Amino acid sequence: MKGLRRLVLDVLKPHEPKTIIYALKLAELENVDGVNIHLSEIDQATENIKITILGNNLNYEQIRNIIEDLGGVIHSVDEVVAGKIIVESVKTEQD
């Protein structure tokens, strides 16, 4: 099956609910094989997290809806992988 295979999202969220809840809710979605969340930054009211979601034919709208329902906001989509296989980024001299 073709479609979105990996998404990396930069998300701003309140302290509550905990990051664990984000991971568990996203992992429940159809076609999601795994979720990794990395805490990037924390301040008095919010946390910046990087969410990596791996699967087959991921539904971006469902993912966005869960994040927003939990009070988060997607700042940016930092990586998108689609197609039959996952193609890793290659560093070049400009990087």
PDB file of N, CA and C in Angstrom:
ATOM      1  N   MET A   1       0.846  -1.184   0.000  1.00  0.00           N
ATOM      2  CA  MET A   1       0.000   0.000   0.000  1.00  0.00           C
ATOM      3  C   MET A   1       0.889   1.245   0.000  1.00  0.00           C
ATOM      4  N   LYS A   2       0.550   2.200  -0.830  1.00  0.00           N
ATOM      5  CA  LYS A   2       1.295   3.453  -0.892  1.00  0.00           C
ATOM      6  C   LYS A   2       0.677   4.457   0.059  1.00  0.00           C
ATOM      7  N   GLY A   3       1.325   5.579   0.225  1.00  0.00           N
ATOM      8  CA  GLY A   3       0.804   6.633   1.079  1.00  0.00           C
ATOM      9  C   GLY A   3       1.881   7.139   2.011  1.00  0.00           C
ATOM     10  N   LEU A   4       1.461   7.896   3.004  1.00  0.00           N
ATOM     11  CA  LEU A   4       2.404   8.441   3.972  1.00  0.00           C
ATOM     12  C   LEU A   4       2.955   7.326   4.845  1.00  0.00           C
ATOM     13  N   ARG A   5       4.279   7.262   4.955  1.00  0.00           N
ATOM     14  CA  ARG A   5       4.943   6.213   5.732  1.00  0.00           C
ATOM     15  C   ARG A   5       5.546   6.748   7.028  1.00  0.00           C
ATOM     16  N   ARG A   6       6.021   8.000   6.986  1.00  0.00           N
ATOM     17  CA  ARG A   6       6.605   8.608   8.197  1.00  0.00           C
ATOM     18  C   ARG A   6       6.314  10.096   8.180  1.00  0.00           C
ATOM     19  N   LEU A   7       5.936  10.599   9.360  1.00  0.00           N
ATOM     20  CA  LEU A   7       5.763  12.031   9.572  1.00  0.00           C
ATOM     21  C   LEU A   7       6.576  12.442  10.785  1.00  0.00           C
ATOM     22  N   VAL A   8       7.246  13.581  10.671  1.00  0.00           N
ATOM     23  CA  VAL A   8       7.937  14.172  11.814  1.00  0.00           C
ATOM     24  C   VAL A   8       7.333  15.556  12.004  1.00  0.00           C
ATOM     25  N   LEU A   9       6.722  15.752  13.168  1.00  0.00           N
ATOM     26  CA  LEU A   9       5.977  16.978  13.455  1.00  0.00           C
ATOM     27  C   LEU A   9       6.584  17.717  14.630  1.00  0.00           C
ATOM     28  N   ASP A  10       6.713  19.022  14.490  1.00  0.00           N
ATOM     29  CA  ASP A  10       7.123  19.895  15.591  1.00  0.00           C
ATOM     30  C   ASP A  10       5.845  20.432  16.214  1.00  0.00           C
ATOM     31  N   VAL A  11       5.612  20.101  17.488  1.00  0.00           N
ATOM     32  CA  VAL A  11       4.341  20.395  18.138  1.00  0.00           C
ATOM     33  C   VAL A  11       4.569  21.181  19.426  1.00  0.00           C
ATOM     34  N   LEU A  12       3.732  22.181  19.642  1.00  0.00           N
ATOM     35  CA  LEU A  12       3.688  22.911  20.911  1.00  0.00           C
ATOM     36  C   LEU A  12       2.475  22.407  21.677  1.00  0.00           C
ATOM     37  N   LYS A  13       2.679  21.993  22.942  1.00  0.00           N
ATOM     38  CA  LYS A  13       1.594  21.452  23.738  1.00  0.00           C
ATOM     39  C   LYS A  13       1.635  22.021  25.149  1.00  0.00           C
ATOM     40  N   PRO A  14       0.477  22.040  25.833  1.00  0.00           N
ATOM     41  CA  PRO A  14       0.481  22.407  27.250  1.00  0.00           C
ATOM     42  C   PRO A  14       1.095  21.265  28.062  1.00  0.00           C
ATOM     43  N   HIS A  15       1.434  21.526  29.329  1.00  0.00           N
ATOM     44  CA  HIS A  15       2.013  20.473  30.170  1.00  0.00           C
ATOM     45  C   HIS A  15       1.055  19.300  30.360  1.00  0.00           C
ATOM     46  N   GLU A  16      -0.229  19.585  30.388  1.00  0.00           N
ATOM     47  CA  GLU A  16      -1.244  18.540  30.531  1.00  0.00           C
ATOM     48  C   GLU A  16      -2.105  18.506  29.273  1.00  0.00           C
ATOM     49  N   PRO A  17      -2.425  17.372  28.712  1.00  0.00           N
ATOM     50  CA  PRO A  17      -2.073  16.050  29.189  1.00  0.00           C
ATOM     51  C   PRO A  17      -0.596  15.725  28.930  1.00  0.00           C
ATOM     52  N   LYS A  18      -0.103  14.756  29.651  1.00  0.00           N
ATOM     53  CA  LYS A  18       1.300  14.344  29.545  1.00  0.00           C
ATOM     54  C   LYS A  18       1.609  13.806  28.151  1.00  0.00           C
ATOM     55  N   THR A  19       2.869  13.845  27.807  1.00  0.00           N
ATOM     56  CA  THR A  19       3.350  13.362  26.513  1.00  0.00           C
ATOM     57  C   THR A  19       2.970  11.896  26.290  1.00  0.00           C
ATOM     58  N   ILE A  20       2.933  11.128  27.355  1.00  0.00           N
ATOM     59  CA  ILE A  20       2.565   9.710  27.246  1.00  0.00           C
ATOM     60  C   ILE A  20       1.176   9.558  26.624  1.00  0.00           C
ATOM     61  N   ILE A  21       0.249  10.431  26.986  1.00  0.00           N
ATOM     62  CA  ILE A  21      -1.108  10.368  26.443  1.00  0.00           C
ATOM     63  C   ILE A  21      -1.091  10.632  24.939  1.00  0.00           C
ATOM     64  N   TYR A  22      -0.279  11.601  24.507  1.00  0.00           N
ATOM     65  CA  TYR A  22      -0.151  11.868  23.068  1.00  0.00           C
ATOM     66  C   TYR A  22       0.327  10.614  22.341  1.00  0.00           C
ATOM     67  N   ALA A  23       1.353   9.972  22.882  1.00  0.00           N
ATOM     68  CA  ALA A  23       1.913   8.782  22.234  1.00  0.00           C
ATOM     69  C   ALA A  23       0.881   7.652  22.159  1.00  0.00           C
ATOM     70  N   LEU A  24       0.195   7.408  23.262  1.00  0.00           N
ATOM     71  CA  LEU A  24      -0.788   6.311  23.294  1.00  0.00           C
ATOM     72  C   LEU A  24      -1.959   6.571  22.357  1.00  0.00           C
ATOM     73  N   LYS A  25      -2.472   7.799  22.343  1.00  0.00           N
ATOM     74  CA  LYS A  25      -3.608   8.129  21.467  1.00  0.00           C
ATOM     75  C   LYS A  25      -3.214   8.017  19.991  1.00  0.00           C
ATOM     76  N   LEU A  26      -2.027   8.513  19.636  1.00  0.00           N
ATOM     77  CA  LEU A  26      -1.580   8.437  18.245  1.00  0.00           C
ATOM     78  C   LEU A  26      -1.312   6.994  17.840  1.00  0.00           C
ATOM     79  N   ALA A  27      -0.787   6.189  18.745  1.00  0.00           N
ATOM     80  CA  ALA A  27      -0.486   4.789  18.449  1.00  0.00           C
ATOM     81  C   ALA A  27      -1.752   3.965  18.209  1.00  0.00           C
ATOM     82  N   GLU A  28      -2.895   4.426  18.729  1.00  0.00           N
ATOM     83  CA  GLU A  28      -4.171   3.726  18.534  1.00  0.00           C
ATOM     84  C   GLU A  28      -4.733   3.888  17.118  1.00  0.00           C
ATOM     85  N   LEU A  29      -4.239   4.877  16.376  1.00  0.00           N
ATOM     86  CA  LEU A  29      -4.766   5.126  15.037  1.00  0.00           C
ATOM     87  C   LEU A  29      -4.483   3.966  14.092  1.00  0.00           C
ATOM     88  N   GLU A  30      -5.429   3.754  13.188  1.00  0.00           N
ATOM     89  CA  GLU A  30      -5.262   2.733  12.161  1.00  0.00           C
ATOM     90  C   GLU A  30      -4.027   3.052  11.324  1.00  0.00           C
ATOM     91  N   ASN A  31      -3.275   2.042  10.972  1.00  0.00           N
ATOM     92  CA  ASN A  31      -2.090   2.117  10.117  1.00  0.00           C
ATOM     93  C   ASN A  31      -0.862   2.692  10.820  1.00  0.00           C
ATOM     94  N   VAL A  32      -0.937   3.044  12.097  1.00  0.00           N
ATOM     95  CA  VAL A  32       0.237   3.531  12.832  1.00  0.00           C
ATOM     96  C   VAL A  32       0.956   2.333  13.430  1.00  0.00           C
ATOM     97  N   ASP A  33       2.238   2.175  13.066  1.00  0.00           N
ATOM     98  CA  ASP A  33       3.053   1.087  13.600  1.00  0.00           C
ATOM     99  C   ASP A  33       3.847   1.515  14.826  1.00  0.00           C
ATOM    100  N   GLY A  34       4.191   2.797  14.914  1.00  0.00           N
ATOM    101  CA  GLY A  34       4.968   3.265  16.052  1.00  0.00           C
ATOM    102  C   GLY A  34       4.970   4.768  16.156  1.00  0.00           C
ATOM    103  N   VAL A  35       5.170   5.250  17.394  1.00  0.00           N
ATOM    104  CA  VAL A  35       5.219   6.680  17.690  1.00  0.00           C
ATOM    105  C   VAL A  35       6.411   6.932  18.599  1.00  0.00           C
ATOM    106  N   ASN A  36       7.192   7.950  18.261  1.00  0.00           N
ATOM    107  CA  ASN A  36       8.310   8.380  19.100  1.00  0.00           C
ATOM    108  C   ASN A  36       8.117   9.861  19.372  1.00  0.00           C
ATOM    109  N   ILE A  37       8.204  10.243  20.647  1.00  0.00           N
ATOM    110  CA  ILE A  37       8.071  11.658  21.002  1.00  0.00           C
ATOM    111  C   ILE A  37       9.293  12.083  21.797  1.00  0.00           C
ATOM    112  N   HIS A  38       9.909  13.155  21.346  1.00  0.00           N
ATOM    113  CA  HIS A  38      11.114  13.699  21.973  1.00  0.00           C
ATOM    114  C   HIS A  38      10.812  15.102  22.484  1.00  0.00           C
ATOM    115  N   LEU A  39      11.081  15.349  23.761  1.00  0.00           N
ATOM    116  CA  LEU A  39      10.900  16.677  24.345  1.00  0.00           C
ATOM    117  C   LEU A  39      12.052  17.571  23.910  1.00  0.00           C
ATOM    118  N   SER A  40      11.726  18.665  23.227  1.00  0.00           N
ATOM    119  CA  SER A  40      12.751  19.580  22.726  1.00  0.00           C
ATOM    120  C   SER A  40      13.010  20.737  23.680  1.00  0.00           C
ATOM    121  N   GLU A  41      11.916  21.273  24.238  1.00  0.00           N
ATOM    122  CA  GLU A  41      12.028  22.481  25.071  1.00  0.00           C
ATOM    123  C   GLU A  41      10.831  22.537  26.004  1.00  0.00           C
ATOM    124  N   ILE A  42      11.045  23.140  27.167  1.00  0.00           N
ATOM    125  CA  ILE A  42       9.975  23.267  28.153  1.00  0.00           C
ATOM    126  C   ILE A  42      10.045  24.661  28.766  1.00  0.00           C
ATOM    127  N   ASP A  43       8.874  25.269  29.002  1.00  0.00           N
ATOM    128  CA  ASP A  43       8.829  26.530  29.731  1.00  0.00           C
ATOM    129  C   ASP A  43       7.716  26.450  30.766  1.00  0.00           C
ATOM    130  N   GLN A  44       7.307  27.567  31.326  1.00  0.00           N
ATOM    131  CA  GLN A  44       6.326  27.560  32.409  1.00  0.00           C
ATOM    132  C   GLN A  44       4.982  26.968  32.014  1.00  0.00           C
ATOM    133  N   ALA A  45       4.539  27.215  30.788  1.00  0.00           N
ATOM    134  CA  ALA A  45       3.189  26.797  30.399  1.00  0.00           C
ATOM    135  C   ALA A  45       3.137  25.752  29.297  1.00  0.00           C
ATOM    136  N   THR A  46       4.217  25.608  28.531  1.00  0.00           N
ATOM    137  CA  THR A  46       4.165  24.741  27.352  1.00  0.00           C
ATOM    138  C   THR A  46       5.406  23.870  27.212  1.00  0.00           C
ATOM    139  N   GLU A  47       5.284  22.910  26.309  1.00  0.00           N
ATOM    140  CA  GLU A  47       6.395  22.035  25.945  1.00  0.00           C
ATOM    141  C   GLU A  47       6.462  21.954  24.427  1.00  0.00           C
ATOM    142  N   ASN A  48       7.673  21.992  23.883  1.00  0.00           N
ATOM    143  CA  ASN A  48       7.889  21.728  22.465  1.00  0.00           C
ATOM    144  C   ASN A  48       8.296  20.274  22.335  1.00  0.00           C
ATOM    145  N   ILE A  49       7.564  19.528  21.518  1.00  0.00           N
ATOM    146  CA  ILE A  49       7.887  18.129  21.315  1.00  0.00           C
ATOM    147  C   ILE A  49       8.035  17.834  19.830  1.00  0.00           C
ATOM    148  N   LYS A  50       8.863  16.850  19.526  1.00  0.00           N
ATOM    149  CA  LYS A  50       9.039  16.376  18.154  1.00  0.00           C
ATOM    150  C   LYS A  50       8.403  14.991  18.107  1.00  0.00           C
ATOM    151  N   ILE A  51       7.375  14.838  17.272  1.00  0.00           N
ATOM    152  CA  ILE A  51       6.646  13.579  17.159  1.00  0.00           C
ATOM    153  C   ILE A  51       7.013  12.911  15.839  1.00  0.00           C
ATOM    154  N   THR A  52       7.498  11.679  15.921  1.00  0.00           N
ATOM    155  CA  THR A  52       7.762  10.872  14.738  1.00  0.00           C
ATOM    156  C   THR A  52       6.755   9.736  14.722  1.00  0.00           C
ATOM    157  N   ILE A  53       6.030   9.616  13.622  1.00  0.00           N
ATOM    158  CA  ILE A  53       5.011   8.585  13.474  1.00  0.00           C
ATOM    159  C   ILE A  53       5.367   7.748  12.259  1.00  0.00           C
ATOM    160  N   LEU A  54       5.406   6.434  12.464  1.00  0.00           N
ATOM    161  CA  LEU A  54       5.770   5.503  11.413  1.00  0.00           C
ATOM    162  C   LEU A  54       4.606   4.558  11.159  1.00  0.00           C
ATOM    163  N   GLY A  55       4.316   4.312   9.895  1.00  0.00           N
ATOM    164  CA  GLY A  55       3.230   3.398   9.569  1.00  0.00           C
ATOM    165  C   GLY A  55       3.109   3.222   8.079  1.00  0.00           C
ATOM    166  N   ASN A  56       1.902   2.886   7.656  1.00  0.00           N
ATOM    167  CA  ASN A  56       1.658   2.666   6.243  1.00  0.00           C
ATOM    168  C   ASN A  56       0.331   3.327   5.899  1.00  0.00           C
ATOM    169  N   ASN A  57       0.374   4.278   4.989  1.00  0.00           N
ATOM    170  CA  ASN A  57      -0.828   5.017   4.593  1.00  0.00           C
ATOM    171  C   ASN A  57      -1.395   5.817   5.770  1.00  0.00           C
ATOM    172  N   LEU A  58      -0.523   6.574   6.446  1.00  0.00           N
ATOM    173  CA  LEU A  58      -0.928   7.399   7.586  1.00  0.00           C
ATOM    174  C   LEU A  58      -1.918   8.466   7.150  1.00  0.00           C
ATOM    175  N   ASN A  59      -2.855   8.782   8.032  1.00  0.00           N
ATOM    176  CA  ASN A  59      -3.866   9.794   7.756  1.00  0.00           C
ATOM    177  C   ASN A  59      -3.499  11.071   8.517  1.00  0.00           C
ATOM    178  N   TYR A  60      -2.960  12.058   7.794  1.00  0.00           N
ATOM    179  CA  TYR A  60      -2.502  13.294   8.433  1.00  0.00           C
ATOM    180  C   TYR A  60      -3.639  14.003   9.166  1.00  0.00           C
ATOM    181  N   GLU A  61      -4.814  14.039   8.583  1.00  0.00           N
ATOM    182  CA  GLU A  61      -5.937  14.756   9.208  1.00  0.00           C
ATOM    183  C   GLU A  61      -6.317  14.124  10.548  1.00  0.00           C
ATOM    184  N   GLN A  62      -6.335  12.805  10.626  1.00  0.00           N
ATOM    185  CA  GLN A  62      -6.627  12.137  11.900  1.00  0.00           C
ATOM    186  C   GLN A  62      -5.549  12.449  12.931  1.00  0.00           C
ATOM    187  N   ILE A  63      -4.304  12.437  12.507  1.00  0.00           N
ATOM    188  CA  ILE A  63      -3.183  12.742  13.396  1.00  0.00           C
ATOM    189  C   ILE A  63      -3.304  14.169  13.913  1.00  0.00           C
ATOM    190  N   ARG A  64      -3.543  15.104  13.008  1.00  0.00           N
ATOM    191  CA  ARG A  64      -3.696  16.516  13.392  1.00  0.00           C
ATOM    192  C   ARG A  64      -4.860  16.695  14.360  1.00  0.00           C
ATOM    193  N   ASN A  65      -5.979  16.019  14.092  1.00  0.00           N
ATOM    194  CA  ASN A  65      -7.147  16.137  14.964  1.00  0.00           C
ATOM    195  C   ASN A  65      -6.861  15.651  16.377  1.00  0.00           C
ATOM    196  N   ILE A  66      -6.147  14.548  16.517  1.00  0.00           N
ATOM    197  CA  ILE A  66      -5.809  14.050  17.857  1.00  0.00           C
ATOM    198  C   ILE A  66      -4.921  15.042  18.587  1.00  0.00           C
ATOM    199  N   ILE A  67      -3.915  15.550  17.904  1.00  0.00           N
ATOM    200  CA  ILE A  67      -3.004  16.522  18.523  1.00  0.00           C
ATOM    201  C   ILE A  67      -3.773  17.762  18.975  1.00  0.00           C
ATOM    202  N   GLU A  68      -4.639  18.270  18.123  1.00  0.00           N
ATOM    203  CA  GLU A  68      -5.420  19.466  18.471  1.00  0.00           C
ATOM    204  C   GLU A  68      -6.435  19.176  19.570  1.00  0.00           C
ATOM    205  N   ASP A  69      -7.071  18.002  19.552  1.00  0.00           N
ATOM    206  CA  ASP A  69      -8.020  17.639  20.608  1.00  0.00           C
ATOM    207  C   ASP A  69      -7.342  17.568  21.969  1.00  0.00           C
ATOM    208  N   LEU A  70      -6.047  17.243  21.990  1.00  0.00           N
ATOM    209  CA  LEU A  70      -5.291  17.183  23.236  1.00  0.00           C
ATOM    210  C   LEU A  70      -4.692  18.541  23.614  1.00  0.00           C
ATOM    211  N   GLY A  71      -4.974  19.571  22.813  1.00  0.00           N
ATOM    212  CA  GLY A  71      -4.508  20.923  23.129  1.00  0.00           C
ATOM    213  C   GLY A  71      -3.213  21.333  22.455  1.00  0.00           C
ATOM    214  N   GLY A  72      -2.694  20.479  21.581  1.00  0.00           N
ATOM    215  CA  GLY A  72      -1.441  20.781  20.896  1.00  0.00           C
ATOM    216  C   GLY A  72      -1.665  21.530  19.589  1.00  0.00           C
ATOM    217  N   VAL A  73      -0.574  22.124  19.092  1.00  0.00           N
ATOM    218  CA  VAL A  73      -0.592  22.848  17.820  1.00  0.00           C
ATOM    219  C   VAL A  73       0.629  22.406  17.019  1.00  0.00           C
ATOM    220  N   ILE A  74       0.401  22.005  15.770  1.00  0.00           N
ATOM    221  CA  ILE A  74       1.520  21.631  14.903  1.00  0.00           C
ATOM    222  C   ILE A  74       2.168  22.900  14.389  1.00  0.00           C
ATOM    223  N   HIS A  75       3.432  23.117  14.786  1.00  0.00           N
ATOM    224  CA  HIS A  75       4.187  24.274  14.297  1.00  0.00           C
ATOM    225  C   HIS A  75       4.696  24.047  12.887  1.00  0.00           C
ATOM    226  N   SER A  76       5.183  22.813  12.644  1.00  0.00           N
ATOM    227  CA  SER A  76       5.703  22.517  11.311  1.00  0.00           C
ATOM    228  C   SER A  76       5.717  21.016  11.080  1.00  0.00           C
ATOM    229  N   VAL A  77       5.682  20.676   9.795  1.00  0.00           N
ATOM    230  CA  VAL A  77       5.880  19.295   9.370  1.00  0.00           C
ATOM    231  C   VAL A  77       7.339  19.230   8.926  1.00  0.00           C
ATOM    232  N   ASP A  78       8.185  18.589   9.742  1.00  0.00           N
ATOM    233  CA  ASP A  78       9.625  18.616   9.503  1.00  0.00           C
ATOM    234  C   ASP A  78      10.120  17.530   8.555  1.00  0.00           C
ATOM    235  N   GLU A  79       9.348  16.468   8.414  1.00  0.00           N
ATOM    236  CA  GLU A  79       9.735  15.419   7.475  1.00  0.00           C
ATOM    237  C   GLU A  79       8.490  14.663   7.036  1.00  0.00           C
ATOM    238  N   VAL A  80       8.450  14.313   5.760  1.00  0.00           N
ATOM    239  CA  VAL A  80       7.380  13.504   5.201  1.00  0.00           C
ATOM    240  C   VAL A  80       8.029  12.432   4.328  1.00  0.00           C
ATOM    241  N   VAL A  81       7.636  11.180   4.572  1.00  0.00           N
ATOM    242  CA  VAL A  81       8.101  10.078   3.740  1.00  0.00           C
ATOM    243  C   VAL A  81       6.863   9.376   3.197  1.00  0.00           C
ATOM    244  N   ALA A  82       6.831   9.168   1.874  1.00  0.00           N
ATOM    245  CA  ALA A  82       5.690   8.515   1.237  1.00  0.00           C
ATOM    246  C   ALA A  82       6.190   7.535   0.186  1.00  0.00           C
ATOM    247  N   GLY A  83       5.331   6.592  -0.174  1.00  0.00           N
ATOM    248  CA  GLY A  83       5.655   5.655  -1.239  1.00  0.00           C
ATOM    249  C   GLY A  83       5.765   4.230  -0.757  1.00  0.00           C
ATOM    250  N   LYS A  84       6.296   3.359  -1.610  1.00  0.00           N
ATOM    251  CA  LYS A  84       6.392   1.933  -1.314  1.00  0.00           C
ATOM    252  C   LYS A  84       7.446   1.635  -0.252  1.00  0.00           C
ATOM    253  N   ILE A  85       8.526   2.435  -0.230  1.00  0.00           N
ATOM    254  CA  ILE A  85       9.604   2.214   0.732  1.00  0.00           C
ATOM    255  C   ILE A  85       9.942   3.526   1.427  1.00  0.00           C
ATOM    256  N   ILE A  86      10.652   3.420   2.539  1.00  0.00           N
ATOM    257  CA  ILE A  86      11.113   4.610   3.244  1.00  0.00           C
ATOM    258  C   ILE A  86      12.490   4.974   2.709  1.00  0.00           C
ATOM    259  N   VAL A  87      12.603   6.168   2.166  1.00  0.00           N
ATOM    260  CA  VAL A  87      13.866   6.663   1.645  1.00  0.00           C
ATOM    261  C   VAL A  87      14.466   7.597   2.689  1.00  0.00           C
ATOM    262  N   GLU A  88      15.665   7.267   3.171  1.00  0.00           N
ATOM    263  CA  GLU A  88      16.331   8.090   4.175  1.00  0.00           C
ATOM    264  C   GLU A  88      16.994   9.287   3.508  1.00  0.00           C
ATOM    265  N   SER A  89      17.052  10.393   4.234  1.00  0.00           N
ATOM    266  CA  SER A  89      17.731  11.590   3.748  1.00  0.00           C
ATOM    267  C   SER A  89      19.221  11.321   3.637  1.00  0.00           C
ATOM    268  N   VAL A  90      19.841  11.965   2.659  1.00  0.00           N
ATOM    269  CA  VAL A  90      21.284  11.826   2.465  1.00  0.00           C
ATOM    270  C   VAL A  90      21.905  13.182   2.706  1.00  0.00           C
ATOM    271  N   LYS A  91      22.971  13.216   3.508  1.00  0.00           N
ATOM    272  CA  LYS A  91      23.688  14.471   3.747  1.00  0.00           C
ATOM    273  C   LYS A  91      24.550  14.790   2.536  1.00  0.00           C
ATOM    274  N   THR A  92      24.572  16.076   2.184  1.00  0.00           N
ATOM    275  CA  THR A  92      25.428  16.531   1.091  1.00  0.00           C
ATOM    276  C   THR A  92      26.402  17.546   1.658  1.00  0.00           C
ATOM    277  N   GLU A  93      27.325  18.006   0.819  1.00  0.00           N
ATOM    278  CA  GLU A  93      28.312  18.989   1.270  1.00  0.00           C
ATOM    279  C   GLU A  93      27.661  20.265   1.773  1.00  0.00           C
ATOM    280  N   GLN A  94      26.497  20.626   1.227  1.00  0.00           N
ATOM    281  CA  GLN A  94      25.804  21.851   1.641  1.00  0.00           C
ATOM    282  C   GLN A  94      25.249  21.711   3.056  1.00  0.00           C
ATOM    283  N   ASP A  95      25.011  20.482   3.516  1.00  0.00           N
ATOM    284  CA  ASP A  95      24.480  20.251   4.864  1.00  0.00           C
ATOM    285  C   ASP A  95      25.569  20.450   5.839  1.00  0.00           C
TER     286      ASP A  95
END
